[in-house]
Coordinates of C-alpha atoms (C1' of nucleotides) in Angstrom, one line a residue:
Chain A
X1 CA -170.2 20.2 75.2
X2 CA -174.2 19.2 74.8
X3 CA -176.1 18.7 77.4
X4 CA -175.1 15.5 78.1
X5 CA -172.8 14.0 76.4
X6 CA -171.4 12.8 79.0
X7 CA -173.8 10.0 79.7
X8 CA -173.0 8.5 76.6
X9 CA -169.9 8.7 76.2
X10 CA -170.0 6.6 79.6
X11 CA -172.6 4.4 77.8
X12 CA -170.4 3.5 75.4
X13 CA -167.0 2.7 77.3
X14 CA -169.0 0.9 79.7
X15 CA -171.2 -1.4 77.2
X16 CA -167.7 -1.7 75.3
X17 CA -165.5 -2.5 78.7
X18 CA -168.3 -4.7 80.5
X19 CA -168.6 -6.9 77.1
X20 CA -165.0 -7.6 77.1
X21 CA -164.5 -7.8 80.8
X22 CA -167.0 -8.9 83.0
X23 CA -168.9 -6.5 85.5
X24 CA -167.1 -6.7 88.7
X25 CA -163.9 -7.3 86.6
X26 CA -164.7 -3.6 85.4
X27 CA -164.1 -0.9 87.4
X28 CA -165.5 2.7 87.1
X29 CA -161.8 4.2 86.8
X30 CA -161.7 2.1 83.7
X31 CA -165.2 3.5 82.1
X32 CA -164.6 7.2 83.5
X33 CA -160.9 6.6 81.6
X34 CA -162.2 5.2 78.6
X35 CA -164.6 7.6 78.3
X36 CA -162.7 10.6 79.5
X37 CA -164.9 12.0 82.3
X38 CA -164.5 12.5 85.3
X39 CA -165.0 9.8 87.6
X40 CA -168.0 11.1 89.5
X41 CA -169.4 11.4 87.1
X42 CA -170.8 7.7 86.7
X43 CA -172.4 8.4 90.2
X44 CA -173.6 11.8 89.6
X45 CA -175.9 11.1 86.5
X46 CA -176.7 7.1 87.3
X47 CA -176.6 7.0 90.9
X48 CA -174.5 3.8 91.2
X49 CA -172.5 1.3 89.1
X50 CA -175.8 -1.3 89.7
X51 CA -177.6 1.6 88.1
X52 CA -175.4 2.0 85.3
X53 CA -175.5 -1.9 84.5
X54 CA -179.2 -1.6 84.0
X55 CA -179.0 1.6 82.2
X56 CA -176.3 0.1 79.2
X57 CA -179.1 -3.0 79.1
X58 CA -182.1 -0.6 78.9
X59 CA -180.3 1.6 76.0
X60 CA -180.3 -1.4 73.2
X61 CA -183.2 -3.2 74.8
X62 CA -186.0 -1.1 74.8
X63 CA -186.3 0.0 71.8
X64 CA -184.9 -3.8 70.6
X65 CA -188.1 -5.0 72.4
X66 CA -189.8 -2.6 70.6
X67 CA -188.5 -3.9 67.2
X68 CA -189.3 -7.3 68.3
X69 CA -192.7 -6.8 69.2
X70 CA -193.1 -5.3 65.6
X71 CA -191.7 -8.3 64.1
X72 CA -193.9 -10.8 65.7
X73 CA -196.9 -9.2 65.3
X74 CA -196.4 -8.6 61.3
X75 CA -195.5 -12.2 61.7
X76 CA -198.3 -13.6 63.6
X77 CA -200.6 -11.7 60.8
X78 CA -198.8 -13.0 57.8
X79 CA -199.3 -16.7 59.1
X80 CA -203.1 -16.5 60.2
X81 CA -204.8 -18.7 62.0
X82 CA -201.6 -21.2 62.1
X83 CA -198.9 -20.2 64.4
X84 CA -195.6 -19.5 62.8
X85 CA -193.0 -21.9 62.3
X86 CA -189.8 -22.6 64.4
X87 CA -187.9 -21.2 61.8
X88 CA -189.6 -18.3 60.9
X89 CA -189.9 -17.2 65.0
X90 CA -185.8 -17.9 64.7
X91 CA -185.9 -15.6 62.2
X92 CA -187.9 -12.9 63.6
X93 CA -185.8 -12.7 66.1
X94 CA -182.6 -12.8 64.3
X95 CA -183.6 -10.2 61.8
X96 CA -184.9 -8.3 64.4
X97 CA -181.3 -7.9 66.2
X98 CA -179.3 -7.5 63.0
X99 CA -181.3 -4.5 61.6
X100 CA -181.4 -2.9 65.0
X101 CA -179.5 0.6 64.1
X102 CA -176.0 0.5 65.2
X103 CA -173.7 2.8 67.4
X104 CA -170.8 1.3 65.6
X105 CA -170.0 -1.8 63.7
X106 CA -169.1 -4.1 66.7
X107 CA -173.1 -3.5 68.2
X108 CA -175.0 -6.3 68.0
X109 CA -172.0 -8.5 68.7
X110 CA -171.0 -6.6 72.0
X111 CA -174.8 -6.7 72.7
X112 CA -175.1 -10.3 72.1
X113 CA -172.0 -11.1 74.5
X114 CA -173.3 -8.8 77.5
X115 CA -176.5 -10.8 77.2
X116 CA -174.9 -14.0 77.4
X117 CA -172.5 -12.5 80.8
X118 CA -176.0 -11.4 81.9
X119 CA -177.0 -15.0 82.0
X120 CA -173.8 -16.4 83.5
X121 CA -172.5 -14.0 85.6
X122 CA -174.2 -14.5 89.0
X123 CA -175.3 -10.8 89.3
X124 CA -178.6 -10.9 91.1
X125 CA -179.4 -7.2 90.4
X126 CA -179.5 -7.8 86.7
X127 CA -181.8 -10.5 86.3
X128 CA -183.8 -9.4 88.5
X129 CA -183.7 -5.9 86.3
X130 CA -183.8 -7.9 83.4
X131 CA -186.8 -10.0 84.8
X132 CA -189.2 -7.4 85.5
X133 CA -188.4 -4.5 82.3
X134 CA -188.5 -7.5 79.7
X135 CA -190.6 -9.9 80.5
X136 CA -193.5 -9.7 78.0
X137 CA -191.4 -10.1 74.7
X138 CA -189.8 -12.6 76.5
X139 CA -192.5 -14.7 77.2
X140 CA -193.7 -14.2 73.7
X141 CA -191.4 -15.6 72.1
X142 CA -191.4 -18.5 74.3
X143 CA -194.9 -18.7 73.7
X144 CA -193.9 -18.4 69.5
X145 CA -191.1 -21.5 70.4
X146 CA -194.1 -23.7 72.1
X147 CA -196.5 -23.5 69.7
X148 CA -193.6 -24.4 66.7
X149 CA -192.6 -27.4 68.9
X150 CA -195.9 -29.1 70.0
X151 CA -193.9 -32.4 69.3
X152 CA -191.7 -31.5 72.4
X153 CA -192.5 -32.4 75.8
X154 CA -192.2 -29.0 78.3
X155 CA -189.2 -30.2 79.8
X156 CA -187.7 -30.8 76.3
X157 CA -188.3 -28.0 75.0
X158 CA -187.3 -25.6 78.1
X159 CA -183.7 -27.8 78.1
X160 CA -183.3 -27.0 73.9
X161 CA -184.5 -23.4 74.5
X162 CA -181.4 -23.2 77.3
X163 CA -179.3 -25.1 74.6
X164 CA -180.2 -22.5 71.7
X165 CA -179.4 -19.7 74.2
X166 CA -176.3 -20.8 75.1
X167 CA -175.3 -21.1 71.4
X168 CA -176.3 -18.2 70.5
X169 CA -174.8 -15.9 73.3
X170 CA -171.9 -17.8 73.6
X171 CA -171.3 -17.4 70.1
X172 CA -172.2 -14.0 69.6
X173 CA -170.3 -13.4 72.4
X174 CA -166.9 -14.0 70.9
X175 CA -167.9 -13.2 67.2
X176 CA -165.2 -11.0 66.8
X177 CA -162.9 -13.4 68.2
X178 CA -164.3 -16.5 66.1
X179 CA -164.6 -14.5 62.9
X180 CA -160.7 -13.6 63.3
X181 CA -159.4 -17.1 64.2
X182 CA -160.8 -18.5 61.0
X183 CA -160.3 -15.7 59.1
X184 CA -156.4 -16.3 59.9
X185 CA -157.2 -20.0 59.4
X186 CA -159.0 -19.8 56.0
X187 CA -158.9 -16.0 54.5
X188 CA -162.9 -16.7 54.6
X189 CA -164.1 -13.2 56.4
X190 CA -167.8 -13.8 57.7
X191 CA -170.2 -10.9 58.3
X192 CA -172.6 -11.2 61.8
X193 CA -175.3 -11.9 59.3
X194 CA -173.8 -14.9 57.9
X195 CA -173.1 -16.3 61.3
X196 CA -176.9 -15.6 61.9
X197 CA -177.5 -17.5 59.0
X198 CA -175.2 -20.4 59.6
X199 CA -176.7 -20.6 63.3
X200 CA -180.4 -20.6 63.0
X201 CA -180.7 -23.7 60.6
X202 CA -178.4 -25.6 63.7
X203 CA -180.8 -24.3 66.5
X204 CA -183.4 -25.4 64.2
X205 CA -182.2 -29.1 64.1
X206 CA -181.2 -29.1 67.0
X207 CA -184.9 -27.7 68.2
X208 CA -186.2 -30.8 66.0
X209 CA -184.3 -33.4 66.8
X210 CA -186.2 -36.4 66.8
X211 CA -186.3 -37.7 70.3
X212 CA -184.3 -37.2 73.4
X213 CA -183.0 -40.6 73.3
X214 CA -179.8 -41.8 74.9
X215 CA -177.5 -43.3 71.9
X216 CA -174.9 -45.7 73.7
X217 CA -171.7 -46.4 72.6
X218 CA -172.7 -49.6 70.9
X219 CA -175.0 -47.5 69.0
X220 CA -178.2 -49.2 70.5
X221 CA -180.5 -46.2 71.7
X222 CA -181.8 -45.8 75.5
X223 CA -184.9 -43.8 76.3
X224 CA -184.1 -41.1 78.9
X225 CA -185.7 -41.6 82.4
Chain B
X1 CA -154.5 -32.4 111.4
X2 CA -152.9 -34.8 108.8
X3 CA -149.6 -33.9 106.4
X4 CA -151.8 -31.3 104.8
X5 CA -155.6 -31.5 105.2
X6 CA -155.3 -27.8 104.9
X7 CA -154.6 -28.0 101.3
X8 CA -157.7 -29.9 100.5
X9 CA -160.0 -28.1 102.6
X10 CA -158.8 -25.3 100.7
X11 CA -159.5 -26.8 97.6
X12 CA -163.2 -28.1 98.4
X13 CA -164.3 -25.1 99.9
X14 CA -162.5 -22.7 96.7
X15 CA -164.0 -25.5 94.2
X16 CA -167.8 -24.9 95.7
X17 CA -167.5 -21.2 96.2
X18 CA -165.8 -20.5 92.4
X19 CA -168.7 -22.6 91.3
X20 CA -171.3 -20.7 93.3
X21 CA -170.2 -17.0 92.7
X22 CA -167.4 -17.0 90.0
X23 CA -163.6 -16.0 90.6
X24 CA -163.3 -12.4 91.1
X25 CA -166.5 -12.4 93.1
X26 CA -164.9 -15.0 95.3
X27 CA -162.2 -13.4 98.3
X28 CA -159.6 -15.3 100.0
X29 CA -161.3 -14.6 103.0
X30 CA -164.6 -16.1 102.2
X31 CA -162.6 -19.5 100.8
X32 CA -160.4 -19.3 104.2
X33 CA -163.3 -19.0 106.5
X34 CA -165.6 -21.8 104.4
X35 CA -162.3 -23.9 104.8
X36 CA -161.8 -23.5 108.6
X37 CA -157.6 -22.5 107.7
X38 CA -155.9 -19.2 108.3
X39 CA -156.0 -16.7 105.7
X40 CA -152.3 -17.0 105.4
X41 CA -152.9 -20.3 104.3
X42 CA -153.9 -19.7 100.5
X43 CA -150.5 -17.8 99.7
X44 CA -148.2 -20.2 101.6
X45 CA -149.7 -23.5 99.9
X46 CA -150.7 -22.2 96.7
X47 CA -148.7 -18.9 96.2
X48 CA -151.3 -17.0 95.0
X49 CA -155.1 -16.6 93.8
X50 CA -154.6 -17.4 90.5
X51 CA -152.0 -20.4 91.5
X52 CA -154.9 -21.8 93.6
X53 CA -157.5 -21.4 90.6
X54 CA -155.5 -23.3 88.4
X55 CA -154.9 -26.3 91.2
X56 CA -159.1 -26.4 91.2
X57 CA -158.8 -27.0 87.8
X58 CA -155.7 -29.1 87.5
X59 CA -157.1 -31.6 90.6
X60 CA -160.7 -32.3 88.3
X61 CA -158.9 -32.1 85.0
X62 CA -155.9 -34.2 85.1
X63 CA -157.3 -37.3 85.9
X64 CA -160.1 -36.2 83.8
X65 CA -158.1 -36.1 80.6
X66 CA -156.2 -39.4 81.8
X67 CA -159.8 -40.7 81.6
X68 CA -161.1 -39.1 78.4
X69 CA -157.4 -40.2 76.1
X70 CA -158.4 -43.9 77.6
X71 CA -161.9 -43.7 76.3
X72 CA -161.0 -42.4 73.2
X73 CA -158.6 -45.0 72.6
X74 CA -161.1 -47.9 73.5
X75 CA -163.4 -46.1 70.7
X76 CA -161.4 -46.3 68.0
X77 CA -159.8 -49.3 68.9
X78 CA -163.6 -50.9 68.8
X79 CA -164.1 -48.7 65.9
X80 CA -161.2 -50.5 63.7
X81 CA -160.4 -48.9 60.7
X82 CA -163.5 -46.7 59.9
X83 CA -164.3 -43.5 62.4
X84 CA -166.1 -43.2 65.3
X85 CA -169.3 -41.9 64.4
X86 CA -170.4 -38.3 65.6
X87 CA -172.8 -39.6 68.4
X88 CA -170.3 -42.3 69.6
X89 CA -167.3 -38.9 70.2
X90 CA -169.5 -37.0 71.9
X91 CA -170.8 -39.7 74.3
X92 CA -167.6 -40.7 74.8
X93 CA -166.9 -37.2 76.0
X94 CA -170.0 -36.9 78.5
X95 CA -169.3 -40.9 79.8
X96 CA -166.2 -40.1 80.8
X97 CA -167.4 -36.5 82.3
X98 CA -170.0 -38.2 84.2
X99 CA -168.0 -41.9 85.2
X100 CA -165.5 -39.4 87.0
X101 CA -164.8 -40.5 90.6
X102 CA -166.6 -37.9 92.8
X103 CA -165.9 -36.0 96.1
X104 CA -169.4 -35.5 96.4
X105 CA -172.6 -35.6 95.4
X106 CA -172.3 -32.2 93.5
X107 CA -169.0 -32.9 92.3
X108 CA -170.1 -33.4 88.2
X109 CA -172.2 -30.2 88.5
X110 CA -169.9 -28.0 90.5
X111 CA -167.3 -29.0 87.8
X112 CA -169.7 -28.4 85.0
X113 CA -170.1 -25.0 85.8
X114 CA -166.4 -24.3 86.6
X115 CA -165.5 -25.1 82.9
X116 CA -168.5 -23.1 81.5
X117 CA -167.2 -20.1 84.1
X118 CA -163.3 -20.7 82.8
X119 CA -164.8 -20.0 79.1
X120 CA -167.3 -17.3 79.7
X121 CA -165.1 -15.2 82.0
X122 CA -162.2 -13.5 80.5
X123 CA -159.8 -14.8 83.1
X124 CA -156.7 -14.5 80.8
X125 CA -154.4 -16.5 82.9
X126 CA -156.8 -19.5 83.0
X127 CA -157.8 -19.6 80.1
X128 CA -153.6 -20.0 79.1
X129 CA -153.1 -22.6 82.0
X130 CA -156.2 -24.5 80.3
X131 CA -154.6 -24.5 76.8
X132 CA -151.3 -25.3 78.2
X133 CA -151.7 -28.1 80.0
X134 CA -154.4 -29.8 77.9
X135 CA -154.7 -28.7 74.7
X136 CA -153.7 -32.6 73.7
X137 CA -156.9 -34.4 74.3
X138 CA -159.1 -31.0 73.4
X139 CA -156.9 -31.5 70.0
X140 CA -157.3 -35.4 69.5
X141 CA -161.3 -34.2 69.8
X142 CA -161.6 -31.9 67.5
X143 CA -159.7 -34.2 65.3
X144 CA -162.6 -36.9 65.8
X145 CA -165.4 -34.6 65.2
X146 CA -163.8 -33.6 62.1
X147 CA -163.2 -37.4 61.0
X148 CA -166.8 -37.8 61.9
X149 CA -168.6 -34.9 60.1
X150 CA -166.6 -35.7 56.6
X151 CA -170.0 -34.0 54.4
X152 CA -169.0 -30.8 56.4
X153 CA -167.1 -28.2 54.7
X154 CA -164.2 -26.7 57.0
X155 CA -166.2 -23.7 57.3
X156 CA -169.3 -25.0 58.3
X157 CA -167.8 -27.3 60.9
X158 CA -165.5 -24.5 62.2
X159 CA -168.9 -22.8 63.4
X160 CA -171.5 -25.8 64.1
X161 CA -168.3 -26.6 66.8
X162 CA -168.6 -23.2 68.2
X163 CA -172.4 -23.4 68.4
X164 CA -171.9 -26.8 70.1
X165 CA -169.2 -25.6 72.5
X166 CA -171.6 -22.4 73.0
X167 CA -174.6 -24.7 74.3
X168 CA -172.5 -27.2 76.0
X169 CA -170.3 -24.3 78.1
X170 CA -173.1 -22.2 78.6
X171 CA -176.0 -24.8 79.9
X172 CA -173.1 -26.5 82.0
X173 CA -172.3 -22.9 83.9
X174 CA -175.5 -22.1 84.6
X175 CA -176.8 -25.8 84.8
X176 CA -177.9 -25.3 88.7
X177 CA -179.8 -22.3 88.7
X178 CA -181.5 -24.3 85.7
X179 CA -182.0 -27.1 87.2
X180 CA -183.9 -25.2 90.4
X181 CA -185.9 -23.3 88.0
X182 CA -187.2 -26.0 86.5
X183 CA -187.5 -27.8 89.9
X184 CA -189.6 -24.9 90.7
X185 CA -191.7 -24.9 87.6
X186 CA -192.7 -28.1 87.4
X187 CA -191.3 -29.9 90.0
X188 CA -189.2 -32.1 87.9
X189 CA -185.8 -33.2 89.2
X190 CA -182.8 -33.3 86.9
X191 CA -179.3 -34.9 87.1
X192 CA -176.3 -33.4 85.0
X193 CA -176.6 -36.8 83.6
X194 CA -179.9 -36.5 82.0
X195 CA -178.9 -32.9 81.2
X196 CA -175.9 -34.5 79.1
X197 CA -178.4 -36.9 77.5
X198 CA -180.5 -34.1 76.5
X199 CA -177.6 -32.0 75.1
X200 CA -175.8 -35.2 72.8
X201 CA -179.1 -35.1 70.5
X202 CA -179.6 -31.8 70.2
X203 CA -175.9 -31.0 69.1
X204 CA -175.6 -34.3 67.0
X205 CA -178.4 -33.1 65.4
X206 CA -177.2 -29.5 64.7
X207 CA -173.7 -30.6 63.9
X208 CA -175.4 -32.9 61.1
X209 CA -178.0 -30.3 59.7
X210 CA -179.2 -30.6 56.4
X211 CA -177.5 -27.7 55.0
X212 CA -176.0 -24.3 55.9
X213 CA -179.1 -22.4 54.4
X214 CA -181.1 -19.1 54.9
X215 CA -184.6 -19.7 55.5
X216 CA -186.2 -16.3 54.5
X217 CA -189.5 -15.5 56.7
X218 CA -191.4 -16.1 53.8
X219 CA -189.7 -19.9 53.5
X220 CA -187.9 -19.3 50.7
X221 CA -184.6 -20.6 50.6
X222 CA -181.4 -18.9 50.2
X223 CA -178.3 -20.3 50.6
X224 CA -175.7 -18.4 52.0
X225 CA -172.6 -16.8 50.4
Chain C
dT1 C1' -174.3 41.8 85.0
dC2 C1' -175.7 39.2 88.2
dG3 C1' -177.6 35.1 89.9
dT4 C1' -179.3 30.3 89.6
dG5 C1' -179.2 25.5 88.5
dC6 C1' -176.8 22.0 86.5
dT7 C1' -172.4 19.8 85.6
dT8 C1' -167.5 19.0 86.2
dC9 C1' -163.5 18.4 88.9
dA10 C1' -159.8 17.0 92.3
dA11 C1' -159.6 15.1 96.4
dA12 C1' -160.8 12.4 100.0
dC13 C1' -163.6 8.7 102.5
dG14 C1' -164.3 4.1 104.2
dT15 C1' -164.0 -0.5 103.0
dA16 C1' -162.4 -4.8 101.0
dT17 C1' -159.1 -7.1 98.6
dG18 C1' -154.6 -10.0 97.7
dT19 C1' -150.3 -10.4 99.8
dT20 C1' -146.5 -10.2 103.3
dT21 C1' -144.6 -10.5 107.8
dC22 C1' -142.8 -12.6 111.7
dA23 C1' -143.5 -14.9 115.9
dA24 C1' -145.7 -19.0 117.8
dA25 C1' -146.8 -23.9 117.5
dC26 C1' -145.8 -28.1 115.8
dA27 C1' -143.7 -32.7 114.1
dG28 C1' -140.1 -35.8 113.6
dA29 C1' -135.0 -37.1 114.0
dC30 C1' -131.2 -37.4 116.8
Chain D
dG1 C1' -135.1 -33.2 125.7
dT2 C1' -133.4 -30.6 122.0
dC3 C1' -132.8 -29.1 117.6
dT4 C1' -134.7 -28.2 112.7
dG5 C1' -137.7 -27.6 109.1
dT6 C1' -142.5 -27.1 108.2
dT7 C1' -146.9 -25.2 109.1
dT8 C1' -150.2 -22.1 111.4
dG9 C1' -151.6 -17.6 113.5
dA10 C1' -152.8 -12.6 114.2
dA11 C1' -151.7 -8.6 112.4
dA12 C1' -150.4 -5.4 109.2
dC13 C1' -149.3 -4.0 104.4
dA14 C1' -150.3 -1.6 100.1
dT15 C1' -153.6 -1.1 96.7
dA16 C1' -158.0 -0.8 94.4
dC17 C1' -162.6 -0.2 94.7
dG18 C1' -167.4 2.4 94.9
dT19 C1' -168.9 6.4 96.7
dT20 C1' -169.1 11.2 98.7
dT21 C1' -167.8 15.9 99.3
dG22 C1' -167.4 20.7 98.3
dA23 C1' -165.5 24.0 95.5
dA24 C1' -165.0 25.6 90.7
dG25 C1' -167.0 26.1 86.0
dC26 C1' -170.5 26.8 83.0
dA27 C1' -174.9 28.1 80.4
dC28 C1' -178.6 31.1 80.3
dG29 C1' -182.7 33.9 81.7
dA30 C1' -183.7 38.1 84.5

DNA sequence: TCGTGCTTCAAACGTATGTTTCAAACAGAC
DNA sequence: GTCTGTTTGAAACATACGTTTGAAGCACGA
C-alpha cells in the first residue's frame, strides 16, 4: 500500500458520507467502514473528527480558490477599466467549479452540497475554519457582485447574495436527487452544466430585480420599510 | 401543574432548541432540563425522539396548512376564472406564514428555520411524516405556480421551483444568524417579514426570467441544449 | 540482518445518548 | 378516606460515540 493511501481513501468516504449525511449524523465507524481502515486511523493521521471536517474542505478548496482567483483576474483584464458584469462574475464562478478536475463524476455536486451543510449546519468549528482559510476570494467576489449591482442598496444586495447562495447550494445539494426525479418524470437527463446554465440566468434576475417592493394581493405595490 | 402543561413545555423548549442547534445535535436531556420536566417525560408523552419531532412540526403546521388552503381559496375565488398571477401565489404563501397566531415573539423565525432544517437535514423519517401529512396544500401549490408561469416549459419550471425552494429553505434556516450579522454590520434591524418581502421579488423575478440561456463570458449567447 | 520510524490493528476507555423501569406522588370518583 | 388510573421521579439500561492505548506489522537504510 503507498504511503498513504490511507488518508484518502478516508477523504473520500468521509466527503462522500458527510455530503449525504450531515456531520454529527456521521460517525467515524461509518468513514473508517466505508473506507476500509482501521478506525484509528482517522485519529492517527488527522488528529480528530473536527480536524478531518476541515481537511475534506481544504482538499477541493484550495486549489478551487486557486482556480477562482485565476478566473477573476483574466476576467478583471479582459473588461478593463469597467468592472465585469453580474453575469459574467456568475460565470466565473460557475465555470470555475465545473472545470475543477474531478475525483469522480458525482464531485462538484457532493462539493456543492457540503458547502451548503457548511452553511446550515450550526457547526462553529467550520465557519470559523472556513472564515479564516478563505476569506480573500470570498470577499472578492463579493467585491465583483457590488460593483455589478451599484443599482442595489447594501442591504439589498447582501439579502439577494444570501438568496443566490441558498439556491445554488440547496440545489447543488440534491442535484443527483433533482436530476433523477425528473428524469423519471420526463426521460430529460440534465448534466451539472446544464443546471449551471439553467441557474445563473435565474440568480441573475433575481439579482436585478427591479425594486424590493412589496406586491399586495390586490396587485397594488408597497415600498418596504 | 395543569392536565398536561408538561407536554407544552416540552414542546416550546424542543421547538427553540431544534431551531437553535438542529435535531441530532439536540439531547433529551438538554430539551428536559430547558423545559423544567423529568427526563422520563419525553418517552411517556411523546414515545420517542422522533415522535416528539414530528408533534413540533405537526403543532406549527396543521393549523398552518388549515390557514394557507383558506388563503388559497379566497385567491382564486377573487381571481374568478383566470389564474392567480405568480406574485399574488407566493404572497399568499408568505401572508399566511407571517398572519400565523404566535407563541412568541420569535415564533415566525424559530419556525422558519425548522422547515429550512427539515429540508436540509437528511432526517429520513421527517422528511416522510412532512410528505404524509401535507403533501395536499404543498400539491394545490405547485399546481398554482404552474397555472401561473404558462410561458414556462415543464423543464424549466421543474428547476426555477427548485432554485426558489433552494433560496426560500435555505435563507429561512439560517435567517437568524443573518439577521445578527447584518445587525452587526450595519446595524440594520430586520423582521422575517421584510425578509419575506425581500425574497417574493427576487424569486418572482427568477421564476419569470427572460429565457433559459447561457451567457458565455464573452456575452455571447448560447442557448442551452 | 538488524534496527528504526512510521503505520496499522484489535481492544479498551470514558462519556453521552435514547429508552426503560418501577416505585412514589397525584388527581378525581365513589 | 379509599381506591384507581394517570403522571412524575430517580435510577439504571444498553448502545453508540470519539478517542486512546500498546502491541504487531511493515519498509528501508545501515
Amino acid at each position: 500500500m503507498a504511503q498513504s493511501d490511507t488518508v484518502d481513501r478516508i477523504l473520500d468516504a468521509a466527503e462522500e458520507l458527510f455530503a449525504e449525511r450531515g456531520f454529527s449524523e456521521t460517525s467515524l465507524r461509518m468513514i473508517t467502514s466505508k473506507a476500509k481502515v482501521n478506525l484509528a486511523a482517522v485519529n492517527y493521521h488527522f488528529g480528530s473528527k473536527n480536524a478531518l471536517i476541515h481537511a475534506v474542505f481544504a482538499r477541493f478548496l484550495t486549489p478551487f480558490s486557486a482556480t477562482l482567483e485565476k478566473a477573476f483576474d483574466e476576467l478583471e483584464e479582459r473588461c478593463g477599466d469597467q468592472p465585469p458584469t453580474l453575469n459574467q462574475t456568475l460565470w466565473a464562478l460557475t465555470e470555475s467549479a465545473v472545470r475543477m478536475p474531478q475525483r469522480n463524476e458525482k464531485g462538484i455536486s457532493i462539493f456543492m452540497r457540503l458547502l451548503g451543510l457548511a452553511y446550515t449546519q450550526s457547526q462553529g468549528h467550520l465557519r470559523k475554519f472556513l472564515e479564516q482559510e478563505y476569506s480573500e476570494p470570498f470577499s472578492r467576489f463579493m467585491r465583483l457582485l457590488k460593483a455589478a449591482t451599484p443599482q442595489l442598496s447594501a442591504v439589498d444586495r447582501y439579502w439577494r447574495i444570501q438568496f443566490m447562495l441558498g439556491a445554488t447550494a440547496f440545489t447543488m445539494s440534491s442535484s443527483d436527487a433533482l436530476r433523477d426525479i425528473l428524469q423519471n418524470k420526463t426521460g430529460v437527463e440534465t448534466s451539472v452544466q446544464e443546471i449551471a446554465a439553467r441557474l445563473v440566468p435565474f440568480l441573475a434576475a433575481g439579482m436585478q430585480a427591479e425594486d424590493t417592493l412589496l406586491v399586495s394581493p390586490a396587485g397594488s405595490k408597497v415600498p418596504v420599510a
